[in-house]
Coordinates of C-alpha atoms in Angstrom, one line a residue:
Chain A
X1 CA 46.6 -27.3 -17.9
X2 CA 43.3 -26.4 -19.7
X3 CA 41.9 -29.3 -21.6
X4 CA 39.3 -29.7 -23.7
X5 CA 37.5 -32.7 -25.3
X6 CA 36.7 -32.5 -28.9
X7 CA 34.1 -35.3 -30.6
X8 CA 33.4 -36.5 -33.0
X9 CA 36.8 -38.4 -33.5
X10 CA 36.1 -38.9 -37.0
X11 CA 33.0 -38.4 -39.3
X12 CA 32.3 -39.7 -42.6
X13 CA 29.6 -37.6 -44.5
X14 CA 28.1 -37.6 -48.0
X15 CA 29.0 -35.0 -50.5
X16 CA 26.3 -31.9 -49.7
X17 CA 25.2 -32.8 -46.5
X18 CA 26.2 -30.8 -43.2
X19 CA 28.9 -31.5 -40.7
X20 CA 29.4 -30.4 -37.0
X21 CA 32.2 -30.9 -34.5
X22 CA 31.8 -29.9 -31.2
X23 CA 34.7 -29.0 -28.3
X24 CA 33.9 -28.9 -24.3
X25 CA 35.7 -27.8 -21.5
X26 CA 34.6 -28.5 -17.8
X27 CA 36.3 -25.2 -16.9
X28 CA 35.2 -21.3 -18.6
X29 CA 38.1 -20.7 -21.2
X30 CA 39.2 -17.4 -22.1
X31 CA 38.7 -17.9 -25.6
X32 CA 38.7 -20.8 -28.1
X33 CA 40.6 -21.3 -31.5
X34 CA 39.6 -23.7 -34.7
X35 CA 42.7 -24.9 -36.9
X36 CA 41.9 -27.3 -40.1
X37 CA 44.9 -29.8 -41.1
X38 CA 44.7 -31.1 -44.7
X39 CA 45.5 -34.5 -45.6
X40 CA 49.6 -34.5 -45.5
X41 CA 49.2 -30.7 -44.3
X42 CA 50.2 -28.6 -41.2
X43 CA 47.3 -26.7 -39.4
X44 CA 46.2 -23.5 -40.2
X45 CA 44.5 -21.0 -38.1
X46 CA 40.6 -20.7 -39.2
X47 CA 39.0 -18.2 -36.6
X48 CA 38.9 -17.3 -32.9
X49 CA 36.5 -16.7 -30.5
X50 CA 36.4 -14.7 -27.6
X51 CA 33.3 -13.3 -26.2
X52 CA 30.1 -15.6 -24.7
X53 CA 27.4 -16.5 -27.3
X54 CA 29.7 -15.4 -30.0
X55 CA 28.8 -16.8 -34.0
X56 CA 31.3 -15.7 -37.0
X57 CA 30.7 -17.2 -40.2
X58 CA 33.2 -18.0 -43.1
X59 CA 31.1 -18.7 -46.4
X60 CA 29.8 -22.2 -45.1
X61 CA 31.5 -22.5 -42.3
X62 CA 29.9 -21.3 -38.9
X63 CA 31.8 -21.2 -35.6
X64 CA 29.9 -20.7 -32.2
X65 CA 31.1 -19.9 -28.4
X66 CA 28.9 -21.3 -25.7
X67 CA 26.9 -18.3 -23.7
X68 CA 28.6 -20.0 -20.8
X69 CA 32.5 -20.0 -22.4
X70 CA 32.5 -24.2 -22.1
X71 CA 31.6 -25.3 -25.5
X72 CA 32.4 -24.5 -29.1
X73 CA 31.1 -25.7 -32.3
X74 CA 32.3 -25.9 -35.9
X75 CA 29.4 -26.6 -38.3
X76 CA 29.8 -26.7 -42.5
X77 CA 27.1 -26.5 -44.6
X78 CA 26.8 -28.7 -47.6
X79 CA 30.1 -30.7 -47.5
X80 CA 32.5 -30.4 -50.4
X81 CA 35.4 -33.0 -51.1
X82 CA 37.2 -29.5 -50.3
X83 CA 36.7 -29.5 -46.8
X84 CA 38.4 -32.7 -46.5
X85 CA 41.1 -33.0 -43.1
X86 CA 41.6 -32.6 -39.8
X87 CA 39.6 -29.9 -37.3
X88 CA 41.1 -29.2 -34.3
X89 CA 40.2 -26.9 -31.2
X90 CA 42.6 -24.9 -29.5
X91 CA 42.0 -23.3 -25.8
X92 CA 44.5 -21.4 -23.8
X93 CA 46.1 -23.7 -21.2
X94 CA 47.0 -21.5 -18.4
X95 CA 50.1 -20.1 -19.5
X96 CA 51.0 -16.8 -21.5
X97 CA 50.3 -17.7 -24.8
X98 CA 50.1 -21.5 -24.7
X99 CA 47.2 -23.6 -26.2
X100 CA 46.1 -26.8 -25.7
X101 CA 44.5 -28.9 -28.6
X102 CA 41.8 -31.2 -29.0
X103 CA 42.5 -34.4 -30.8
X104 CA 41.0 -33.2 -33.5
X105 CA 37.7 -34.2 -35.7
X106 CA 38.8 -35.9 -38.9
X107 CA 36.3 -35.6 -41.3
X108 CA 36.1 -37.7 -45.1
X109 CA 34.0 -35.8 -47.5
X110 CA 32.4 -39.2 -49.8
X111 CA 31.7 -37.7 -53.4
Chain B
X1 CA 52.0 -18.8 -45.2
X2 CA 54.2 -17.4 -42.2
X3 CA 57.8 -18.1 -42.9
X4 CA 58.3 -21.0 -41.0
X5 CA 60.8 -23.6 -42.7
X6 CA 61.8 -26.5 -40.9
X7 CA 64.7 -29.0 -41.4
X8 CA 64.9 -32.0 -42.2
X9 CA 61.3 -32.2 -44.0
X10 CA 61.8 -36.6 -43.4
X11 CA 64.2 -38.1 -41.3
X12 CA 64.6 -41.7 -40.5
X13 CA 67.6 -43.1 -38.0
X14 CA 68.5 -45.6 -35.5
X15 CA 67.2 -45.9 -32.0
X16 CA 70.2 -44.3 -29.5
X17 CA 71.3 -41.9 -32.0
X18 CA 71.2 -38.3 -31.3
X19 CA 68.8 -36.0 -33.8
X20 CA 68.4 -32.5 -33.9
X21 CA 65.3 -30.7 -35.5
X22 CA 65.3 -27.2 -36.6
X23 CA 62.5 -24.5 -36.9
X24 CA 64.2 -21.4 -38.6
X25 CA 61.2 -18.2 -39.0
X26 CA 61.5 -15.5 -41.0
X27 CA 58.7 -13.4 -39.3
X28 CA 60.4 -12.2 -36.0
X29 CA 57.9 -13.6 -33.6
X30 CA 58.7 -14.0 -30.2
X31 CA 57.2 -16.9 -29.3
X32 CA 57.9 -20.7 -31.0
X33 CA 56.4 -23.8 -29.7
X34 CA 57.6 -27.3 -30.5
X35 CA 54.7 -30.0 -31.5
X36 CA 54.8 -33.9 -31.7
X37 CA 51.6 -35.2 -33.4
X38 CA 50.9 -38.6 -33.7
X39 CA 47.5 -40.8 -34.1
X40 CA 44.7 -40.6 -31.2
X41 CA 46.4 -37.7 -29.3
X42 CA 46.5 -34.8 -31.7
X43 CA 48.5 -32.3 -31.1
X44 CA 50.5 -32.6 -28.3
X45 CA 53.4 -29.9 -26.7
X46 CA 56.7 -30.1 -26.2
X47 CA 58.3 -27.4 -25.3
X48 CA 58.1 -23.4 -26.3
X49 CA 60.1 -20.7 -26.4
X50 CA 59.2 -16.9 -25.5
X51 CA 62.6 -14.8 -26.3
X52 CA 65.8 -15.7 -26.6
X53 CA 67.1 -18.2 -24.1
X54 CA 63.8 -18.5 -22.8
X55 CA 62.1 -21.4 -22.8
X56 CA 59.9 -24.0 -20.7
X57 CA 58.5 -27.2 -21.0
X58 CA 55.2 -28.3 -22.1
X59 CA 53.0 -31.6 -21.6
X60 CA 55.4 -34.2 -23.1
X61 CA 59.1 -32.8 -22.9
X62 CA 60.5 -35.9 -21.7
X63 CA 63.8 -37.0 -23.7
X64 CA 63.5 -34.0 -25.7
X65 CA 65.5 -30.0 -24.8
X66 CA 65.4 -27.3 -26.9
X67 CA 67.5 -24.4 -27.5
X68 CA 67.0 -20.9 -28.9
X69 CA 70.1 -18.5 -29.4
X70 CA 68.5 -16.4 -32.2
X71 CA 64.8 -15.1 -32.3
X72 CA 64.7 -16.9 -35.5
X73 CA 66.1 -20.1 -35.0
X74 CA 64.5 -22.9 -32.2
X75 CA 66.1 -26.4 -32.1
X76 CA 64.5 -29.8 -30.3
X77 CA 67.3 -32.1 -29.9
X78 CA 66.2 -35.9 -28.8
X79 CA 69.5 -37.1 -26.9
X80 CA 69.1 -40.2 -27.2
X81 CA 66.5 -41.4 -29.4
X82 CA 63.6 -44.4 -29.0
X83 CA 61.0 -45.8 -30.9
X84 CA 58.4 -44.0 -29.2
X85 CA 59.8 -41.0 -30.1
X86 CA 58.3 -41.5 -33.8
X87 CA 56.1 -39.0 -34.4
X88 CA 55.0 -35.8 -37.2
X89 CA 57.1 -33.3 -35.5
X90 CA 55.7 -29.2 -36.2
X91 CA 57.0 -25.8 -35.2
X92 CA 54.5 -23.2 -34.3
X93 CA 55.3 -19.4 -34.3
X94 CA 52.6 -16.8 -32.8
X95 CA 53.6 -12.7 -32.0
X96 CA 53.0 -11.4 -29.0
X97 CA 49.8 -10.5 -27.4
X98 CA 47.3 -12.3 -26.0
X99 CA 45.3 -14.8 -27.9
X100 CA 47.4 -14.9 -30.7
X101 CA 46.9 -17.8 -33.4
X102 CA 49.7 -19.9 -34.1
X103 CA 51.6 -20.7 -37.3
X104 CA 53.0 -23.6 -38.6
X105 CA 55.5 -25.2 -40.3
X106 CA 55.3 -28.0 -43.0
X107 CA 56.2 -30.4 -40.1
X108 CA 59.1 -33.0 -39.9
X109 CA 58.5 -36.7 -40.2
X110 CA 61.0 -38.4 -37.9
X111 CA 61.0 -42.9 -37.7
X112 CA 63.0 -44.1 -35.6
X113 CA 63.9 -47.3 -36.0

């Protein structure tokens, strides 16, 4: 199946400054999903991308599809102790409907 | 949230014992996916279901099987239970349609001991 390699594992950042997570595939993937996972949480679905070079924005959050459909990027702008948890990936792993997940990019927000 | 409730919420029991986990939805999705999460490997699958009866295994559904006799209702029993098997267990609901985000449940936290 589809796999696709998310870093940082985990990112410690201070209050106000950015933070970007980044997922890469070796393969082109159909399209690519972000989740976030609070502290104690299950994920929830953030955004989903689907055509090449493609950038949607959610008030500080920006989300980008490589021209080339390998790589995606989550980047936040000015950290809050809000946007505390998990970030995971998602791409579609071959079958109808299944997707596989990065491991995630944990990311502590120090006030 | 989608309705997505899942039973037990904590569960702890000894290793050999059977345990049966229950996603129960509310939103008449088609498809339902089983999830073990645990530290280092994110989310990993178990097995999914796309209609009733219908189901197929994902990347780690060793000692694990699953039923689904209702649309809303998708079991994972563990037979026979180990201590690897302790994990942060989540259901996962999507419609149908290509591309479709999932939706989770409030997950199950299963030790075994």
């Amino acid at each position: 199946g589809q796999q696709v390699m998310q870093i940082p594992q985990y990112q410690h950042v201070q209050e106000g400054e950015d933070f970007t997570t980044y997922c890469n595939s070796s393969t082109t993937l159909s399209n690519i999903q972000w989740y976030k996972q609070r502290p104690g949480g299950h994920p929830v679905f953030l955004i989903q991308l689907v055509k090449s070079g493609e950038v949607k924005k959610q008030k500080r959050l920006t989300f980008q599809f490589g021209e080339a459909k390998k790589n995606s990027s989550l980047h936040i702008t000015a950290t809050q102790t809000t946007d505390v948890g998990t970030y995971f990936c998602a791409a579609n792993s071959g079958g109808y409907q299944k997707v596989t997940f990065g491991i995630g990019t944990k990311l502590q927000v120090i006030p | 949230d989608a309705g997505i409730t899942q039973s037990p919420r904590h569960k702890v029991t000894e290793t050999g014992t059977p345990v049966t986990l229950r996603c129960h939805q509310t939103e008449n999705h088609r498809y339902m996916y089983w999830y073990r999460q645990d530290p280092g490997h994110g989310l990993r699958l178990i097995h999914y279901s796309y209609g009733v009866k219908d189901t197929d295994k994902g990347e780690v559904s060793d000692g694990y099987s699953v039923s689904r006799s209702k649309t809303e209702d998708f079991l994972l029993t563990l037979e026979s239970a180990t201590s690897s098997q302790t994990s942060v267990y989540f259901c996962a609901i999507s419609e149908i349609g290509s591309n479709q985000p999932q939706h989770f449940g409030d997950g199950t936290r299963l030790s075994i001991l």
